[in-house]
Coordinates of C-alpha atoms and ligand atoms in Angstrom, one line a residue:
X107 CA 15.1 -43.7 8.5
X108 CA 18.1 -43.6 10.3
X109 CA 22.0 -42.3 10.0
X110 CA 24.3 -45.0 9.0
X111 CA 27.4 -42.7 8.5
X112 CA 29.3 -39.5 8.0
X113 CA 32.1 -38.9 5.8
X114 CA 34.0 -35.7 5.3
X115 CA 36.5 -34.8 2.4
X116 CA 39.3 -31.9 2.6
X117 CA 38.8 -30.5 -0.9
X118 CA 41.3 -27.5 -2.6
X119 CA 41.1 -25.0 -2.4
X120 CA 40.5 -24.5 1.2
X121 CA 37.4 -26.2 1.9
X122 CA 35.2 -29.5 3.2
X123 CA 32.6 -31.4 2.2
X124 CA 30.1 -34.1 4.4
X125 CA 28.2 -36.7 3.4
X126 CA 26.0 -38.5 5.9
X127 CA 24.5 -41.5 4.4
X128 CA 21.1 -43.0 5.8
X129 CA 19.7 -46.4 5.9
X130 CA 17.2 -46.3 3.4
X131 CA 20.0 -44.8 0.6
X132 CA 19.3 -40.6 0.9
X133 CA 22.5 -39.2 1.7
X134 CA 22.7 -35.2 1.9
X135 CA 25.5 -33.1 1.6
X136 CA 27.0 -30.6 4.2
X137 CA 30.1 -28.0 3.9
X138 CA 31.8 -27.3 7.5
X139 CA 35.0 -25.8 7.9
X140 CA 36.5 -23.3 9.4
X141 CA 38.9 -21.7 6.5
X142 CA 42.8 -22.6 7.7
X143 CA 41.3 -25.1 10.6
X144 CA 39.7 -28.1 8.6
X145 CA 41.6 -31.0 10.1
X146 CA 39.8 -29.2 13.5
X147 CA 36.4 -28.7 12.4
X148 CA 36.7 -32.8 10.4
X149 CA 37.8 -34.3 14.0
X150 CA 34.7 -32.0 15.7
X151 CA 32.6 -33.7 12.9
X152 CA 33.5 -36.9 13.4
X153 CA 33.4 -36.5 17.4
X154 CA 29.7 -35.4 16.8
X155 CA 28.5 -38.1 14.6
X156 CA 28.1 -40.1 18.4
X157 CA 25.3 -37.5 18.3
X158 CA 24.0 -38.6 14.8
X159 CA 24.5 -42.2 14.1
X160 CA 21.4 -44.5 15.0
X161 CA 19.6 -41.5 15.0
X162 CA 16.6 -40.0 12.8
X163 CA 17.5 -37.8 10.3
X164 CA 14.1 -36.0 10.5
X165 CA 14.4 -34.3 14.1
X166 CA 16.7 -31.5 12.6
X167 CA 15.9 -29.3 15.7
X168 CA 16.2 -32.0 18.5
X169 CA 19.4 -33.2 16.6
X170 CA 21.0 -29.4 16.4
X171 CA 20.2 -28.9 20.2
X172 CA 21.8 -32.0 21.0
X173 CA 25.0 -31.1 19.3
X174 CA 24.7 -27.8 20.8
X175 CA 24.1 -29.0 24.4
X176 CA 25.3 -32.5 25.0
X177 CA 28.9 -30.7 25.4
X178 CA 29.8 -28.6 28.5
X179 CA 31.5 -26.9 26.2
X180 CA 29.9 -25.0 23.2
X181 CA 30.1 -22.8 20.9
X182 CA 33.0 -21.2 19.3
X183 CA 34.4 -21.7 15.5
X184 CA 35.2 -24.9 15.3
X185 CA 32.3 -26.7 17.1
X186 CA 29.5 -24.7 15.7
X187 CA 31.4 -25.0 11.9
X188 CA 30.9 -28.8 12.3
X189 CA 27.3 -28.0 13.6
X190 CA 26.3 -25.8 10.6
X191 CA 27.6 -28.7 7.9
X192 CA 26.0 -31.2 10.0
X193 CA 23.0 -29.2 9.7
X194 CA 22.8 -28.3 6.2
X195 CA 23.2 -32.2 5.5
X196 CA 20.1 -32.8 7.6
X197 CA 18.5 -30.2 5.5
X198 CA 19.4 -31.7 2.5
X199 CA 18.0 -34.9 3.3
X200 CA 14.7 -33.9 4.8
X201 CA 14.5 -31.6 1.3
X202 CA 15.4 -34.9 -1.0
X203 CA 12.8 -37.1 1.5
X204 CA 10.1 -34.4 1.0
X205 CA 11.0 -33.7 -2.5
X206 CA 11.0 -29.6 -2.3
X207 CA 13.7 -27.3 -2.2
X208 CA 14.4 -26.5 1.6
X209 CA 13.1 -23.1 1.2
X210 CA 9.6 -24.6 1.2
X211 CA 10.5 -26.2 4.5
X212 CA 11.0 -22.8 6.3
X213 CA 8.2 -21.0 4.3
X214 CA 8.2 -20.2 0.7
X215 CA 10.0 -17.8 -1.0
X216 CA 10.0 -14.1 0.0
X217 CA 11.5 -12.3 -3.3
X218 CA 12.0 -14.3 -6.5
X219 CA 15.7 -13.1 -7.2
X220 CA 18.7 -12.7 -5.0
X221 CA 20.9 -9.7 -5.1
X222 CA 24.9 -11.1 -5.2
X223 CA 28.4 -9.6 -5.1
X224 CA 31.6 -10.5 -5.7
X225 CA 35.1 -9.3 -4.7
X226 CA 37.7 -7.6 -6.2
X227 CA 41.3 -6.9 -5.5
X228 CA 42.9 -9.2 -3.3
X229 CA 44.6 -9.1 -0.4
X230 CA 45.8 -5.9 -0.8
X231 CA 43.5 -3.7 -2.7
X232 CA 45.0 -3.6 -6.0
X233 CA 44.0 -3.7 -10.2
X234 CA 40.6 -3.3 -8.5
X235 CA 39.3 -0.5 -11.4
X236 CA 39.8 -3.6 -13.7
X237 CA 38.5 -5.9 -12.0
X238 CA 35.3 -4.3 -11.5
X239 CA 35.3 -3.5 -15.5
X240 CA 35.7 -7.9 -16.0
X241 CA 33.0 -8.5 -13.1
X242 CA 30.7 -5.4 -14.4
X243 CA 30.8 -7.9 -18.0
X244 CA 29.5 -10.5 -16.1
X245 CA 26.3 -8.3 -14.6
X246 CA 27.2 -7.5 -11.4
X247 CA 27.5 -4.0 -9.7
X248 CA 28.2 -5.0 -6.4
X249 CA 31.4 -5.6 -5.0
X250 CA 33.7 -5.5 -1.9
X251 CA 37.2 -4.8 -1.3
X252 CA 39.4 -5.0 1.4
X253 CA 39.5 -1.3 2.8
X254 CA 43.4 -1.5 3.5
X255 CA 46.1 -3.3 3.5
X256 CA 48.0 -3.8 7.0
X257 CA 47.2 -1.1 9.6
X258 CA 49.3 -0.5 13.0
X259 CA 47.1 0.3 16.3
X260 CA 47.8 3.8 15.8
X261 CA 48.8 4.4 11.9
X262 CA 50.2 7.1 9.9
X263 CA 48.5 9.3 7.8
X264 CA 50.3 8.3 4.5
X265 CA 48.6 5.1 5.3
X266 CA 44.9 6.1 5.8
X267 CA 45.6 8.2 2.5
X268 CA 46.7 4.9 0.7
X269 CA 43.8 3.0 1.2
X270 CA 41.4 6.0 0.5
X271 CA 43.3 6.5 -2.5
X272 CA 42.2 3.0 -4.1
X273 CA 38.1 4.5 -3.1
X274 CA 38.8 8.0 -4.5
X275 CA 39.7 5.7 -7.9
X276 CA 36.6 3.9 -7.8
X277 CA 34.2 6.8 -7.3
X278 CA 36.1 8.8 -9.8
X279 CA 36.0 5.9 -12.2
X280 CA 32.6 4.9 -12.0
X281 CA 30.8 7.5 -10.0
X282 CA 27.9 6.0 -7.9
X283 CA 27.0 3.2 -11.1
X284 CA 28.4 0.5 -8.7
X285 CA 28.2 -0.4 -5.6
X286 CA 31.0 -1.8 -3.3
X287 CA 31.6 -2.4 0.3
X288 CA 34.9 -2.2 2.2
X289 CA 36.2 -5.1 4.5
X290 CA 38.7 -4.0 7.3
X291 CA 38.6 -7.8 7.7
X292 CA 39.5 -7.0 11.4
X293 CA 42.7 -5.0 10.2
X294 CA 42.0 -1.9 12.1
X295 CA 42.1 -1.4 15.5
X296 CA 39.5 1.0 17.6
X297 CA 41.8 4.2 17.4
X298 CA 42.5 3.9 13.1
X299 CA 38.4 2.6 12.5
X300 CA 37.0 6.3 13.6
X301 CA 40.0 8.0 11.2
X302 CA 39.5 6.0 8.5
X303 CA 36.2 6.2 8.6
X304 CA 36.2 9.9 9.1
X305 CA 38.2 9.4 5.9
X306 CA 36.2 7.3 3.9
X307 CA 32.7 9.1 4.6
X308 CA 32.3 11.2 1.3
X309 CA 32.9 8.4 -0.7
X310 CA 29.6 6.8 0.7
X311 CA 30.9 3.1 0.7
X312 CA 27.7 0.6 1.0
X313 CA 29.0 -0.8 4.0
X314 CA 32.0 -1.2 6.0
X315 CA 32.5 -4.5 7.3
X316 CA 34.1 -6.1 10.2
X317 CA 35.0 -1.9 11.2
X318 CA 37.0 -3.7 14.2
X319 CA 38.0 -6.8 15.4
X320 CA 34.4 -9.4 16.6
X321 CA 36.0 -9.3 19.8
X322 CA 36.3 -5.3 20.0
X323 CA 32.3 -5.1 19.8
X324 CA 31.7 -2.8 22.2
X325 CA 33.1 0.1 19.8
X326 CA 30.6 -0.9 17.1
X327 CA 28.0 1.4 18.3
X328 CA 30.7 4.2 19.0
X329 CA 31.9 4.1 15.4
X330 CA 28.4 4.3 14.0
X331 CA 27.5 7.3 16.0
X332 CA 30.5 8.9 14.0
X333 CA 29.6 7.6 10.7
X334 CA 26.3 7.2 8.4
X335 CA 28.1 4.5 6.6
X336 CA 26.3 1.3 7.5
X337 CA 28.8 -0.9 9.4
X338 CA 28.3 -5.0 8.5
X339 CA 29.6 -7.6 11.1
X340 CA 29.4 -11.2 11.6
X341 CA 31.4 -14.1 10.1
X342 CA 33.5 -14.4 13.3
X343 CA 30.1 -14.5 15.3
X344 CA 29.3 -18.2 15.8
X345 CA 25.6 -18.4 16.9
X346 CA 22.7 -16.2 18.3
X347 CA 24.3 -15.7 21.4
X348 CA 27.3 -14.1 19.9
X349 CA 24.4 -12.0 18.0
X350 CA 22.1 -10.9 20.9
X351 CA 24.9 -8.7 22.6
X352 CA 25.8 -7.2 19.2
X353 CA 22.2 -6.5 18.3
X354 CA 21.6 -5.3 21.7
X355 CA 24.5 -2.9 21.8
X356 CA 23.7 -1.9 18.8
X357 CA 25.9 -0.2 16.0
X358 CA 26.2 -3.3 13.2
X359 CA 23.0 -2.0 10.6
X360 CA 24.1 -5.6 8.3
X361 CA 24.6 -9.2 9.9
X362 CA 26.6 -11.3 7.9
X363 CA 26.8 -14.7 9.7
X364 CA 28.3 -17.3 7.5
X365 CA 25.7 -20.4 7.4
X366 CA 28.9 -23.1 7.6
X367 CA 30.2 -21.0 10.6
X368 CA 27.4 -20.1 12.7
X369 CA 25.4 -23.1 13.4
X370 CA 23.7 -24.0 9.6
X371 CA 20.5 -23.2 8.2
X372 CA 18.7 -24.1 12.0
X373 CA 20.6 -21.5 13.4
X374 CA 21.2 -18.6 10.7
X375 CA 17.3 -18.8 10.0
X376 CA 17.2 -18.0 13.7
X377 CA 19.5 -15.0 13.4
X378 CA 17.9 -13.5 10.2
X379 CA 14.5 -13.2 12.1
X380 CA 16.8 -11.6 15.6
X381 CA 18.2 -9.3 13.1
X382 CA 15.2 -8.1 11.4
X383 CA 13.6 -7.7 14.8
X384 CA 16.4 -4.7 15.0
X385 CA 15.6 -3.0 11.5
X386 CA 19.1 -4.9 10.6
X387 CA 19.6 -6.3 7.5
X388 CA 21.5 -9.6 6.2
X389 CA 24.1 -10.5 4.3
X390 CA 25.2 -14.4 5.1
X391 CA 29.2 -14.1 4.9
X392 CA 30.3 -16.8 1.9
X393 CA 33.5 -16.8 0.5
X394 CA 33.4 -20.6 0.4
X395 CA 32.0 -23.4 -1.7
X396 CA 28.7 -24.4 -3.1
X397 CA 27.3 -26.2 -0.6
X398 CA 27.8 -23.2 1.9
X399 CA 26.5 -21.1 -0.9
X400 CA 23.1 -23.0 -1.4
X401 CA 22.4 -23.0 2.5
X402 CA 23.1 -19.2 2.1
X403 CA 20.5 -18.8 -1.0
X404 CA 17.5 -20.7 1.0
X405 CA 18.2 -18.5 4.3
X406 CA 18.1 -15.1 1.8
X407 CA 14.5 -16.3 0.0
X408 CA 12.6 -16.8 3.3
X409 CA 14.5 -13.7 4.8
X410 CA 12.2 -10.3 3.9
X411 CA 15.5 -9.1 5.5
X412 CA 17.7 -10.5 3.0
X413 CA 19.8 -7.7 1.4
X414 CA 23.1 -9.4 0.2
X415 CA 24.5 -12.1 -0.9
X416 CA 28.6 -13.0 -0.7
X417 CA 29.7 -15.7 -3.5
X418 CA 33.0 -16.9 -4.1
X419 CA 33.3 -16.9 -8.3
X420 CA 36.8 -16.0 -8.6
X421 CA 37.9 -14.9 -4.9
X422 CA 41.5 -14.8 -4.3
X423 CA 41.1 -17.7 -2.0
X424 CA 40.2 -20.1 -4.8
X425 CA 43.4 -21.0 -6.4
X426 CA 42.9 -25.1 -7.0
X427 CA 39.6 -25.4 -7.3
X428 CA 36.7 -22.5 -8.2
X429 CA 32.7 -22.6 -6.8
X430 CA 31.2 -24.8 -9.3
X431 CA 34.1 -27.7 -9.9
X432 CA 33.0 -30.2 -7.8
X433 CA 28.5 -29.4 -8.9
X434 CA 27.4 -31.2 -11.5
X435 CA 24.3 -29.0 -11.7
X436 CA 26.4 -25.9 -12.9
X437 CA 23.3 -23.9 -14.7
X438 CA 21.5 -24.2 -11.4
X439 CA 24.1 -21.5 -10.1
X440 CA 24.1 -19.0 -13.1
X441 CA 24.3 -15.4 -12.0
X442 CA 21.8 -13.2 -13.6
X443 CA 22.5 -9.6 -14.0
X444 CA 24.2 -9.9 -10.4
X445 CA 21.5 -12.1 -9.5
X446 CA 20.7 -15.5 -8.1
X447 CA 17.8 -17.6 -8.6
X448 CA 16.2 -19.9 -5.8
X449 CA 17.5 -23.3 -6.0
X450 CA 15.1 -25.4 -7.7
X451 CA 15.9 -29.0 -6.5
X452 CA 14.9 -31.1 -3.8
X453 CA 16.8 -30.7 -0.6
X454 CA 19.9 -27.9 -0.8
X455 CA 20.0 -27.9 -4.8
X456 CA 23.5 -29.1 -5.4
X457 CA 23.9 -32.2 -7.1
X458 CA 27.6 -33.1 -6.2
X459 CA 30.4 -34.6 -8.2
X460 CA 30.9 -37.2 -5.6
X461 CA 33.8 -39.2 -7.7
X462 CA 35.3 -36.2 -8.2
X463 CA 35.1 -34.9 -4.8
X464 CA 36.4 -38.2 -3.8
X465 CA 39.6 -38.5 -6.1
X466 CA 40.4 -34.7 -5.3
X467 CA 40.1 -35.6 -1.8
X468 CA 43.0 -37.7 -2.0
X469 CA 45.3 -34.2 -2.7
X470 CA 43.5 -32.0 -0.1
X471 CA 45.8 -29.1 0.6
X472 CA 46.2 -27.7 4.2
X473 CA 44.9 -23.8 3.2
X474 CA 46.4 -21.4 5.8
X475 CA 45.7 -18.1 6.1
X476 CA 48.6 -15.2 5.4
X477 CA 50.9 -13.9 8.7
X478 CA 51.5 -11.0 8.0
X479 CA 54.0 -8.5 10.6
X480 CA 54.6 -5.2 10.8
X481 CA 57.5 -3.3 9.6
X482 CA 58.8 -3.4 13.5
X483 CA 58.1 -7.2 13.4
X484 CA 54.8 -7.6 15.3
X485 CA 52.7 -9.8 14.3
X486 CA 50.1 -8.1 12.2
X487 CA 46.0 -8.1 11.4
X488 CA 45.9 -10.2 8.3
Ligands
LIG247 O1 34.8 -12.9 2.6 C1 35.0 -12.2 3.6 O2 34.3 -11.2 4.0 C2 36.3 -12.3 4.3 O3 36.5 -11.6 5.3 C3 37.2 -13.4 3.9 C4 37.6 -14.1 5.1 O4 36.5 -14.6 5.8 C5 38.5 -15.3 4.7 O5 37.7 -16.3 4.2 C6 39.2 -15.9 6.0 O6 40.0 -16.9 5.6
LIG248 MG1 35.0 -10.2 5.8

């Protein structure tokens, strides 16, 4: 068998599918993007497929180090987001070849239900009692929350009491019958993370994620010598280099790399048995599509480490298009009393709309994330 082509398609709301066809008519399907940079990651693609085309589809591993290491340049968002959809795809075909779900390529399942949440809230935290209530109808009891809105370097205490505020309501609401983490989405700088922290501690938050900036690691294991909330980190982490230092150091108790970021299933697998190595857990980062989704799910059932799983069902990102439009096999992604099942299909388990996909294709909008400044007119954390 060999590769005959890849195709990518810019799909509302903010995301990108890939096709790579083969000459003996199994084609598997791959999300890579980079939310806000998909023109980057489809042209990073499409320089790659000089790795791919000709080739065999079955020599995942030789094929994901030659990606990796044919460039003198590596890593990063953008090439190792075109990696991870390139590698899901590979997974999907070796899955529809062999005819087994790709879990049963990396081992066999490890728990026979996976735990999801789902966000609430928006941007800025807001409404979030009710949305909990409509999400809490739909079975779950996990959820997560942006932890503040913007935050200056060094912040005022009205604002720290704001965003604790919007927890206090949530505790008092519900009392410790849900669970919910808080993202400072890279908001906060060092000096705010250990007040708001300090802050947030008695309302026992499941996680704090992203407490600083990827690039302002070295304070994660400072912050969690001041805190016994777990801190989570990882969708701006890109492979397991970018892990090893962070584990290392340590600090982070929950890695949440995000499997069409970070290098696909090859490489996430990879970083799920690093993190379990250090007692951590994992959490794959997924506030994109199904594709990216189903790469998530087979990771988390051969995983023992597998704590948490992020799905996009009615995210504030997805205005245009929701998680299951563009799946024909809807039921295959039911949630069950905050649950998921493992995929039962050959390859990733998505059976794609692919006339769909292509006509929407045509209308792709160019996402871009919110600039937000600050009152003095900085540019702000978004
Ligand atoms: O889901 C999360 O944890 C996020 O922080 C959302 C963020 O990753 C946006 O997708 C960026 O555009
Ligand atoms: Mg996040």
């Amino acid at each position: 068998m060999k590769v005959t082509r890849l195709t990518t398609y810019r799909l509302a709301p903010r995301w990108m599918f890939l096709k790579i066809d083969t000459d003996e008519g199994v084609s598997g399907w791959g999300e890579p993007v980079i939310e806000g940079r998909a023109r980057s990651v489809e042209a990073a693609v499409h320089e790659l497929s000089d790795c791919l085309v000709g080739q065999d589809p079955s020599r995942i591993n030789d094929l994901w180090q030659t990606m990796y290491r044919s460039g003198f340049y590596r890593g990063g968002p953008i090439l190792m987001s075109a990696i991870a959809g390139i590698d899901q795809a590979l997974w999907d075909i070796k899955g529809k070849v062999l005819g087994v779900p790709v879990y049963q390529l990396l081992g066999g399942l490890v728990r026979d239900r996976m735990r999801m949440y789902s966000w609430v809230g928006g941007d800025r935290p807001a409404e979030v009692v009710a949305g909990i209530r409509k999400l809490q109808e739909a079975g779950f009891d996990t959820f997560k929350l942006n932890g503040c809105e913007k935050m200056g370097l060094v912040d005022s205490s009205r604002t720290v009491d704001a965003a604790v505020k919007v927890v206090a309501e949530i505790r008092e609401t519900f009392g410790h019958s849900i669970e919910f983490g808080l993202d400072f989405h890279g908001r906060v700088a060092a000096p705010m993370a250990a007040v708001l922290i300090k802050e947030l501690e008695p309302f026992r938050p499941l996680f704090i994620e992203e407490p600083v900036l990827a690039e302002q690691a070295e304070h994660y294991p400072r912050l969690a010598a001041r805190t016994s909330i777990p801190l989570a980190a990882g969708e701006r982490m890109f492979s397991r280099f970018d892990f090893k230092r962070v584990f290392a150091a340590g600090g982070i108790s929950i890695a949440q790399p995000d499997l069409s970021h970070a290098g696909g299933i090859t490489e996430c697998h990879k970083i799920a048995s690093m993190a379990e190595a250090y007692d951590i857990g994992l959490a794959p980062h997924c506030p994109l599509g199904p594709l990216a989704l189903a790469a998530s799910l087979h990771v988390d059932f051969v995983s023992r480490n597998a704590v948490l799983q992020e799905q996009s069902m009615g995210i504030h990102y997805n205005e245009g298009a929701e998680l299951l439009d563009y799946v024909l096999n809807k039921d295959d992604f039911a949630f069950h009393d905050g649950h998921m099942l493992p995929p039962t299909k050959p390859g990733l388990g998505v059976i794609v709309n692919e006339e769909l996909v292509i006509e929407r294709s045509k209308s792709a909008p160019d996402w871009r994330n919110p600039v937000w400044r600050h009152e003095d007119g900085a540019i702000a954390e978004w």
